[in-house]
PDB file of C-alpha atoms and ligand atoms in Angstrom:
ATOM      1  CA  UNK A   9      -1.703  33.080 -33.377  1.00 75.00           C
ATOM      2  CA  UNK A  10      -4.893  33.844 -31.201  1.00 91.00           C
ATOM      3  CA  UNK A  11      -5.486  34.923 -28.061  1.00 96.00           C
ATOM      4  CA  UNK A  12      -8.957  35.372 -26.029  1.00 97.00           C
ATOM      5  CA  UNK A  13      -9.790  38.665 -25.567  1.00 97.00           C
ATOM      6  CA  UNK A  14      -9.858  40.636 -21.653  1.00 96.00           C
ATOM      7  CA  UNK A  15     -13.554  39.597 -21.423  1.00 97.00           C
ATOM      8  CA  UNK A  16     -13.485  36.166 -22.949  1.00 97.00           C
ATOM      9  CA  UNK A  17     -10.205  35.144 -20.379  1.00 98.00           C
ATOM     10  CA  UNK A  18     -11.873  36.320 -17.225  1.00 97.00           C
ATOM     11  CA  UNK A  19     -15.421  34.163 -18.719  1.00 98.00           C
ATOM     12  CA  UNK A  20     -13.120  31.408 -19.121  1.00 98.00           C
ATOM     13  CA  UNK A  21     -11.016  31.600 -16.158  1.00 98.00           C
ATOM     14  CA  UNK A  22     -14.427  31.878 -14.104  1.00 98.00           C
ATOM     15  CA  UNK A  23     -15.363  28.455 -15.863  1.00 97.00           C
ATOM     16  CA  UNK A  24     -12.584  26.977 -14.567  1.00 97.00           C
ATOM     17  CA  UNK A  25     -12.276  28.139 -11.296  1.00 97.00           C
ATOM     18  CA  UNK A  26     -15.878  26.932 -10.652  1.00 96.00           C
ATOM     19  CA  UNK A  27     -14.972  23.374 -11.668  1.00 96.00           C
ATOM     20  CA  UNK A  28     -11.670  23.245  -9.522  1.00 96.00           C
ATOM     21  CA  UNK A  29     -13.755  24.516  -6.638  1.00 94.00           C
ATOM     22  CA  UNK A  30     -15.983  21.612  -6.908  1.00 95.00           C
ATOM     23  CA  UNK A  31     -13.101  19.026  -7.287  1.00 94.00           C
ATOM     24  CA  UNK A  32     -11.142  20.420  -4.241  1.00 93.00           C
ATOM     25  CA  UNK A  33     -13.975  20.175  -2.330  1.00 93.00           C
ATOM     26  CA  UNK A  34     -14.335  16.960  -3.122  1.00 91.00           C
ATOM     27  CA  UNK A  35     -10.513  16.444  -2.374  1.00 89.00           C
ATOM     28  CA  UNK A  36     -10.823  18.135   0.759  1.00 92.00           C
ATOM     29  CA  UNK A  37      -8.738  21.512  -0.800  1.00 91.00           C
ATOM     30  CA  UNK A  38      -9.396  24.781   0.677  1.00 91.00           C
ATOM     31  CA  UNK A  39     -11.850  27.038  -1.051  1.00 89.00           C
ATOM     32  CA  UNK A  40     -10.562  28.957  -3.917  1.00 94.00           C
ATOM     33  CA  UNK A  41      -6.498  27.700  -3.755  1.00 94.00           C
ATOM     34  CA  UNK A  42      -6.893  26.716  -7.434  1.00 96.00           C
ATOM     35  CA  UNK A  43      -7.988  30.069  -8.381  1.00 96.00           C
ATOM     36  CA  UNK A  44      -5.710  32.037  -6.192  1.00 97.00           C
ATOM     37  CA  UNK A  45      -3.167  29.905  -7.683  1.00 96.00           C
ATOM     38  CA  UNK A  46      -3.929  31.030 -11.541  1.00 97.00           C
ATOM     39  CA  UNK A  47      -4.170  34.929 -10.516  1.00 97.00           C
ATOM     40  CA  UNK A  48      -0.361  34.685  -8.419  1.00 97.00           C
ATOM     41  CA  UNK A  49       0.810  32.957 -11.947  1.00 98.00           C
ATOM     42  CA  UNK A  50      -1.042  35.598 -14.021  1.00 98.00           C
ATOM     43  CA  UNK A  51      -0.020  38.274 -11.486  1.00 98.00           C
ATOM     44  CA  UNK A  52       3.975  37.181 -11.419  1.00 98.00           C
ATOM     45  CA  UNK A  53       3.854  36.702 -15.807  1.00 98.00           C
ATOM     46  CA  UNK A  54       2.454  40.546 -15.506  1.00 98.00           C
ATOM     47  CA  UNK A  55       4.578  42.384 -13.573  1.00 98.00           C
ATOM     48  CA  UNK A  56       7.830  40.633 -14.924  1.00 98.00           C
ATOM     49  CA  UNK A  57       6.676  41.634 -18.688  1.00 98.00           C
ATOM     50  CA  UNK A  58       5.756  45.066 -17.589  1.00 98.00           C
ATOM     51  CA  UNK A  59       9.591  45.287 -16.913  1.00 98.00           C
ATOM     52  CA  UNK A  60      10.745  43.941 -20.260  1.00 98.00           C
ATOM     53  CA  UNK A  61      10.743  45.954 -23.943  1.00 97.00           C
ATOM     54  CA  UNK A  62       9.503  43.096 -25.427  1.00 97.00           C
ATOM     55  CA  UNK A  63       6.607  40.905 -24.043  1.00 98.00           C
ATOM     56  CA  UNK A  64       2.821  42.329 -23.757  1.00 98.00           C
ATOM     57  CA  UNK A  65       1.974  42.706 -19.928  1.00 98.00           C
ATOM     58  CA  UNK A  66      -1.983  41.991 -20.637  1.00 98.00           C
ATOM     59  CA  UNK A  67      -1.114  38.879 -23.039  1.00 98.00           C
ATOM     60  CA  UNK A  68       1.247  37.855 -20.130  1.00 98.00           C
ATOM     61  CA  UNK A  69      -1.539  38.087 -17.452  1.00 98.00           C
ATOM     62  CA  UNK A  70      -4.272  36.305 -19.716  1.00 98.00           C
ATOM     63  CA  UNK A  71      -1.624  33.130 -20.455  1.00 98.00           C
ATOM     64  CA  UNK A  72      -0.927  33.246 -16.541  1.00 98.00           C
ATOM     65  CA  UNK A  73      -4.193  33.070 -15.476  1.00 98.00           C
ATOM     66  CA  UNK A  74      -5.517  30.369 -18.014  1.00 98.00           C
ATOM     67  CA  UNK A  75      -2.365  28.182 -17.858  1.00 98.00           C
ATOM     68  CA  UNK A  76      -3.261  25.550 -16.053  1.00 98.00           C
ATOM     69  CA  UNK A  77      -6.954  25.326 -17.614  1.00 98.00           C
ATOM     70  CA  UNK A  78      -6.706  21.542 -18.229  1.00 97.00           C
ATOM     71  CA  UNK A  79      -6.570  21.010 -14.393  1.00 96.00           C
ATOM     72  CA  UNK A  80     -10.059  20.011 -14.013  1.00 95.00           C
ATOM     73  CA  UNK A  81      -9.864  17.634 -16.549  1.00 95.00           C
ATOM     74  CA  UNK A  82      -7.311  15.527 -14.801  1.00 94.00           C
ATOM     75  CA  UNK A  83      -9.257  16.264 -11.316  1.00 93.00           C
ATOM     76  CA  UNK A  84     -11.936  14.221 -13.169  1.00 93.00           C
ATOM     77  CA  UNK A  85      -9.698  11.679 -14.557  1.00 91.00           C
ATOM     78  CA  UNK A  86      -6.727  10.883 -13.420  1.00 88.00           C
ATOM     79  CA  UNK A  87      -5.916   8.998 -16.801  1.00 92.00           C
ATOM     80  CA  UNK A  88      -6.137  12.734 -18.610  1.00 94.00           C
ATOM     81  CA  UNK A  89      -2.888  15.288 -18.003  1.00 96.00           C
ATOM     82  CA  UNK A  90      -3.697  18.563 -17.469  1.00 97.00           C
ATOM     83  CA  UNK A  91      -1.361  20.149 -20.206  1.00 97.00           C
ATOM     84  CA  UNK A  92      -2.466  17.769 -23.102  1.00 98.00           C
ATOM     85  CA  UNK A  93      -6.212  18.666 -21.724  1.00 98.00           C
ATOM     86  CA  UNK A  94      -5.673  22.190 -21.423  1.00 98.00           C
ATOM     87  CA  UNK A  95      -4.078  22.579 -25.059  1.00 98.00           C
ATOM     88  CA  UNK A  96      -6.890  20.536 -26.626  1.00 98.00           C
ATOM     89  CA  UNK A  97      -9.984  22.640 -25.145  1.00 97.00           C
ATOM     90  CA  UNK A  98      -7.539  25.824 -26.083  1.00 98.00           C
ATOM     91  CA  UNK A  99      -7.057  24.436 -29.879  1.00 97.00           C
ATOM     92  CA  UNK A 100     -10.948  23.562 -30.073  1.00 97.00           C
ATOM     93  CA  UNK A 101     -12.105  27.209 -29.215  1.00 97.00           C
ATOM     94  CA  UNK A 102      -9.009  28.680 -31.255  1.00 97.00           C
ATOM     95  CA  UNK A 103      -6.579  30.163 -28.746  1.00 98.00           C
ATOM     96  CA  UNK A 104      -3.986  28.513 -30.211  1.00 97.00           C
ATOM     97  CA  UNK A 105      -1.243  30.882 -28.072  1.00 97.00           C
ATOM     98  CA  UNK A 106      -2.978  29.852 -24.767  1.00 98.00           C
ATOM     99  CA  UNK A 107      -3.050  26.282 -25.812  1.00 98.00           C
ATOM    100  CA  UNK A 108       0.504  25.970 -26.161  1.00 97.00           C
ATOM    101  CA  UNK A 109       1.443  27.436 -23.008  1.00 98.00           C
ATOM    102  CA  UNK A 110      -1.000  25.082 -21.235  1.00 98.00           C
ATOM    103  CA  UNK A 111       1.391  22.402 -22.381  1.00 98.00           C
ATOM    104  CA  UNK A 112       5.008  23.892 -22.375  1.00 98.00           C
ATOM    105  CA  UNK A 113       4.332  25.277 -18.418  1.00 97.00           C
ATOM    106  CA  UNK A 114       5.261  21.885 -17.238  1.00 94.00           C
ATOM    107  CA  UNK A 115       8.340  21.264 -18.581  1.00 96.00           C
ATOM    108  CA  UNK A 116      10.886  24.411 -17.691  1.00 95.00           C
ATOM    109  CA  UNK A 117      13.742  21.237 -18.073  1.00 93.00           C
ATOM    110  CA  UNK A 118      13.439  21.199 -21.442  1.00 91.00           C
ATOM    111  CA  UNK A 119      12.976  16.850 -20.120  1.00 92.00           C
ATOM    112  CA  UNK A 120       9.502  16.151 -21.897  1.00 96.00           C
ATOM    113  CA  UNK A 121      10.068  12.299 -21.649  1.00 94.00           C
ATOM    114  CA  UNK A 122       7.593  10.029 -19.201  1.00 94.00           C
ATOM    115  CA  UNK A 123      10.490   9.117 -16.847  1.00 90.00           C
ATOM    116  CA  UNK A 124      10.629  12.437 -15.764  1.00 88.00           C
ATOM    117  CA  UNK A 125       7.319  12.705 -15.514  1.00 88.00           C
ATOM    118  CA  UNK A 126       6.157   9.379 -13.640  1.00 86.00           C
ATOM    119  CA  UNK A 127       2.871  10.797 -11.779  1.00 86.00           C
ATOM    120  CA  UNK A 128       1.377  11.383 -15.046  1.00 92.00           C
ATOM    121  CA  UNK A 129       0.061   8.882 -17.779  1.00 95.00           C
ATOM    122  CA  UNK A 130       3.094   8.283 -20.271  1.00 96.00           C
ATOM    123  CA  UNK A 131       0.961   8.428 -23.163  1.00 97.00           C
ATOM    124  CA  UNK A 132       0.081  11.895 -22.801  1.00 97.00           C
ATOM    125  CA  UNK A 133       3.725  12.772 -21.911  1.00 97.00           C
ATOM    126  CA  UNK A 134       4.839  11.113 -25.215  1.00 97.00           C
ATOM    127  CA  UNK A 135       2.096  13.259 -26.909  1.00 97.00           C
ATOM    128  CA  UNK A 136       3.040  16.484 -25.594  1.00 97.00           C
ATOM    129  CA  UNK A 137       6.408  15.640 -26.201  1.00 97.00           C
ATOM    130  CA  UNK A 138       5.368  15.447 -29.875  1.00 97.00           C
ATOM    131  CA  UNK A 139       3.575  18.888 -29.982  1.00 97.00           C
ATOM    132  CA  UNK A 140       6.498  20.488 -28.649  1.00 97.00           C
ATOM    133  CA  UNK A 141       8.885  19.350 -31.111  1.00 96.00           C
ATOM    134  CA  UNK A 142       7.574  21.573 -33.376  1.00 94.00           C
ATOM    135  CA  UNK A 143       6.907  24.192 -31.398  1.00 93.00           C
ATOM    136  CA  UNK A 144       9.881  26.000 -29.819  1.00 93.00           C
ATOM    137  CA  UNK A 145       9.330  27.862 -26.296  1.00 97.00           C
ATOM    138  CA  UNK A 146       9.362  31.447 -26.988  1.00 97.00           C
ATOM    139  CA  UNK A 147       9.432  33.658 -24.099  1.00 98.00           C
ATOM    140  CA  UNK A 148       5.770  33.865 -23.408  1.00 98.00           C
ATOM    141  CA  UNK A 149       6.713  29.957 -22.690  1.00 98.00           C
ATOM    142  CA  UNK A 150       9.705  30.619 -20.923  1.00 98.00           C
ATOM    143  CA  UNK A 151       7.493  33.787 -18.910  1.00 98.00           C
ATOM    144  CA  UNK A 152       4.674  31.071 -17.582  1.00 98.00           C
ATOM    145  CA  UNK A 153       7.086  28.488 -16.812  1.00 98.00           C
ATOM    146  CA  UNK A 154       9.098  30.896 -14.887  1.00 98.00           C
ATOM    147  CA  UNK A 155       5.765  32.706 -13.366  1.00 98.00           C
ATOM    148  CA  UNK A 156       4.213  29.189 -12.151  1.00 97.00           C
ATOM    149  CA  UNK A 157       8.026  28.187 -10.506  1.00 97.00           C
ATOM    150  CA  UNK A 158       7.387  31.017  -8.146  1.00 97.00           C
ATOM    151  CA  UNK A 159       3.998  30.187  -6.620  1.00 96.00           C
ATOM    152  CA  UNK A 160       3.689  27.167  -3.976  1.00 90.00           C
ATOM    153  CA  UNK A 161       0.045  26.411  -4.215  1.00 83.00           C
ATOM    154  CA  UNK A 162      -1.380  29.490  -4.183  1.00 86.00           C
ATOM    155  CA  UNK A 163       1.300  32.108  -2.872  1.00 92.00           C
ATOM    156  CA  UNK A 164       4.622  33.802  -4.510  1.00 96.00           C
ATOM    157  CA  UNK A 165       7.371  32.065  -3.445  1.00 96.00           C
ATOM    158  CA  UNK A 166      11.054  31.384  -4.505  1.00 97.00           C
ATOM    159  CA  UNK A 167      12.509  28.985  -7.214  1.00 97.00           C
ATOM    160  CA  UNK A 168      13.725  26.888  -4.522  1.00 97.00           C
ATOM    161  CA  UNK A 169      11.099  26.469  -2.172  1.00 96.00           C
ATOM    162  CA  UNK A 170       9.042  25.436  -4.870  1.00 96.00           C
ATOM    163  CA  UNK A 171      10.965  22.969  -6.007  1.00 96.00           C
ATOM    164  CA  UNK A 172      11.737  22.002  -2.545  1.00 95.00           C
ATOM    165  CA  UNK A 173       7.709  21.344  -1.954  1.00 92.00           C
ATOM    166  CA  UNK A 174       7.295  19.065  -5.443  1.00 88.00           C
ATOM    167  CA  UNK A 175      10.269  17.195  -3.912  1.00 91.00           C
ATOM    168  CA  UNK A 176       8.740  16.280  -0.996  1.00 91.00           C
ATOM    169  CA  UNK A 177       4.880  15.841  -2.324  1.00 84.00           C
ATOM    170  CA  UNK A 178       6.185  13.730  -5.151  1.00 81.00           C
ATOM    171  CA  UNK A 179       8.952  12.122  -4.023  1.00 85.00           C
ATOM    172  CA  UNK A 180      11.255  13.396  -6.580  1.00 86.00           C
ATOM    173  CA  UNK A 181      14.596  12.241  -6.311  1.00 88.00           C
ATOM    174  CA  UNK A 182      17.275  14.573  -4.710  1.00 91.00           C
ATOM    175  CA  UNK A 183      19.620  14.631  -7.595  1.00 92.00           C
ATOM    176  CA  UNK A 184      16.568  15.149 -10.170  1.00 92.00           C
ATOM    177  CA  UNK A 185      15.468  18.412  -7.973  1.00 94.00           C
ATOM    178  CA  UNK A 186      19.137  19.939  -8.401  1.00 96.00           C
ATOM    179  CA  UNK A 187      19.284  19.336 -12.039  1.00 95.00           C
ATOM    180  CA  UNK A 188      15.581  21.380 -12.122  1.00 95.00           C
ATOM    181  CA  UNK A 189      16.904  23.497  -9.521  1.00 97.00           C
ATOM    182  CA  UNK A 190      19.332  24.317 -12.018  1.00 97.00           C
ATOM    183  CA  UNK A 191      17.111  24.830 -14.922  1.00 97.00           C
ATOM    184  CA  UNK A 192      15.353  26.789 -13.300  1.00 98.00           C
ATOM    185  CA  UNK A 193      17.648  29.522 -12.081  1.00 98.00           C
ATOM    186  CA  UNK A 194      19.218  29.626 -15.440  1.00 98.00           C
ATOM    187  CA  UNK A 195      15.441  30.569 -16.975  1.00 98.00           C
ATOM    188  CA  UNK A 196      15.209  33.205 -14.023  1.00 98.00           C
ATOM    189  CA  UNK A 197      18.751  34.375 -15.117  1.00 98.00           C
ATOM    190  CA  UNK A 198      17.265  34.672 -18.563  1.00 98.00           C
ATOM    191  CA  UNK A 199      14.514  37.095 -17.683  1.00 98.00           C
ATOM    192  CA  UNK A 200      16.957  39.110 -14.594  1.00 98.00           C
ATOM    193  CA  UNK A 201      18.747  40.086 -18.188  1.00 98.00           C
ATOM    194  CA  UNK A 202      15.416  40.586 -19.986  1.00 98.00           C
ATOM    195  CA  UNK A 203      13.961  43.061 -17.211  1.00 98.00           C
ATOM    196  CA  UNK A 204      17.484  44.684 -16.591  1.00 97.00           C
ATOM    197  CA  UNK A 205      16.617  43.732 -13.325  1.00 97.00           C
ATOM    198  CA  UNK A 206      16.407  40.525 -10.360  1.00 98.00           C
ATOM    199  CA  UNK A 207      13.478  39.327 -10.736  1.00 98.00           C
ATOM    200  CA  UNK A 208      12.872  38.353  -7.040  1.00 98.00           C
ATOM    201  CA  UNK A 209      13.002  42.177  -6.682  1.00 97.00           C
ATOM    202  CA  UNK A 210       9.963  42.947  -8.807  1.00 97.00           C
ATOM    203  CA  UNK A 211       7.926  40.606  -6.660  1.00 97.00           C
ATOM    204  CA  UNK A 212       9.296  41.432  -3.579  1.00 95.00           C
ATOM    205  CA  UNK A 213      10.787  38.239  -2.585  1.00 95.00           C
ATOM    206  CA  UNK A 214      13.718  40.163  -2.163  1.00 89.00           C
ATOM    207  CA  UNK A 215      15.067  43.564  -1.009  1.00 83.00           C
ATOM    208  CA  UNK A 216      17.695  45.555  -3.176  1.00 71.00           C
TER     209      UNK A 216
HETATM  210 FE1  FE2 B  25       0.249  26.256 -12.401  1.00 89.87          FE
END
């Protein structure tokens, strides 16, 4: 398994943030939300490792911050999805562990079928679908998915106020968003065991 080094991540993550900038521009985005968006993910995969035994805070904070590294593609296209576009420019330069997280951050649900998915092209769903088959999340998966549940566009926030906002921007069906509500507080469970502590605490969503 490879992984970009400190210096080759932050080259890469400036790529991308310069081509987000220009398509959220175009989109009418605020400056810099994409980017700000990948460092609260890398930030959030960080400081929850750094209270584990067993996950690498640095390889955290490098899969955090290039996670979503396909997004430009589908900016460009909106036949492309940015998981299947993110793992296949990760494969081609031979970051093979940042490639697969660029596809498993998207589906916490364990639900990788097009019907869940509807706002993205069914093909690639199908696709990614295949790739994880034989790929089981590990928890570097498990860390990103949790890390990018907690930021709403480009600031920490809780499980379910995130889930609350894709709800409401994509129209996601109420009994859906309860079954991922679910999901997703039994992956957060997961690591509050892991760290030995709540994880809401370490990123001060929440007092003691
Ligand atoms: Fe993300």
């Amino acid at each position: 398994m490879a992984l970009p080094t400190k210096e080759e991540a932050q080259e890469l993550f400036d790529y991308i943030c310069q081509k987000t900038d220009f398509y959220n521009q175009r989109n009418g985005l605020p400056e810099g939300i994409s980017r700000r968006h990948y460092l609260c993910v890398a930030e959030n995969a960080k400081q929850i490792a750094s209270k584990t035994s067993s996950l690498d805070p640095e390889k955290s904070y490098i899969l955090g911050l290039l996670h979503d590294y396909g997004e430009f593609k589908e900016q460009k296209d909106r036949r492309q999805f940015h998981g299947t576009a993110g793992y296949d420019e990760m494969m081609q330069l031979g970051f093979d562990e940042v490639a697969k997280t660029c596809l498993s951050h998207s589906f916490f649900d364990g639900c990788v079928t097009p019907e869940n998915y509807p706002s993205y092209p069914p093909e690639c769903i199908q696709r990614a679908a295949q790739i994880l088959a034989s790929q089981p999340y590990d928890d570097y998966d498990r860390l990103i998915q949790l890390s990018d549940l907690m930021v709403k566009a480009d600031k920490i926030t809780t499980i379910d106020e995130r889930l609350d906002f894709v709800a409401t921007k994509y129209h996601v069906p109420a009994e859906k968003i309860l079954f991922k509500k679910e999901k997703a507080h039994e992956l957060k469970s997961y690591f509050d065991n892991l760290c030995k502590e709540d994880v809401y605490c370490i990123l001060g969503l929440k007092n003691d």
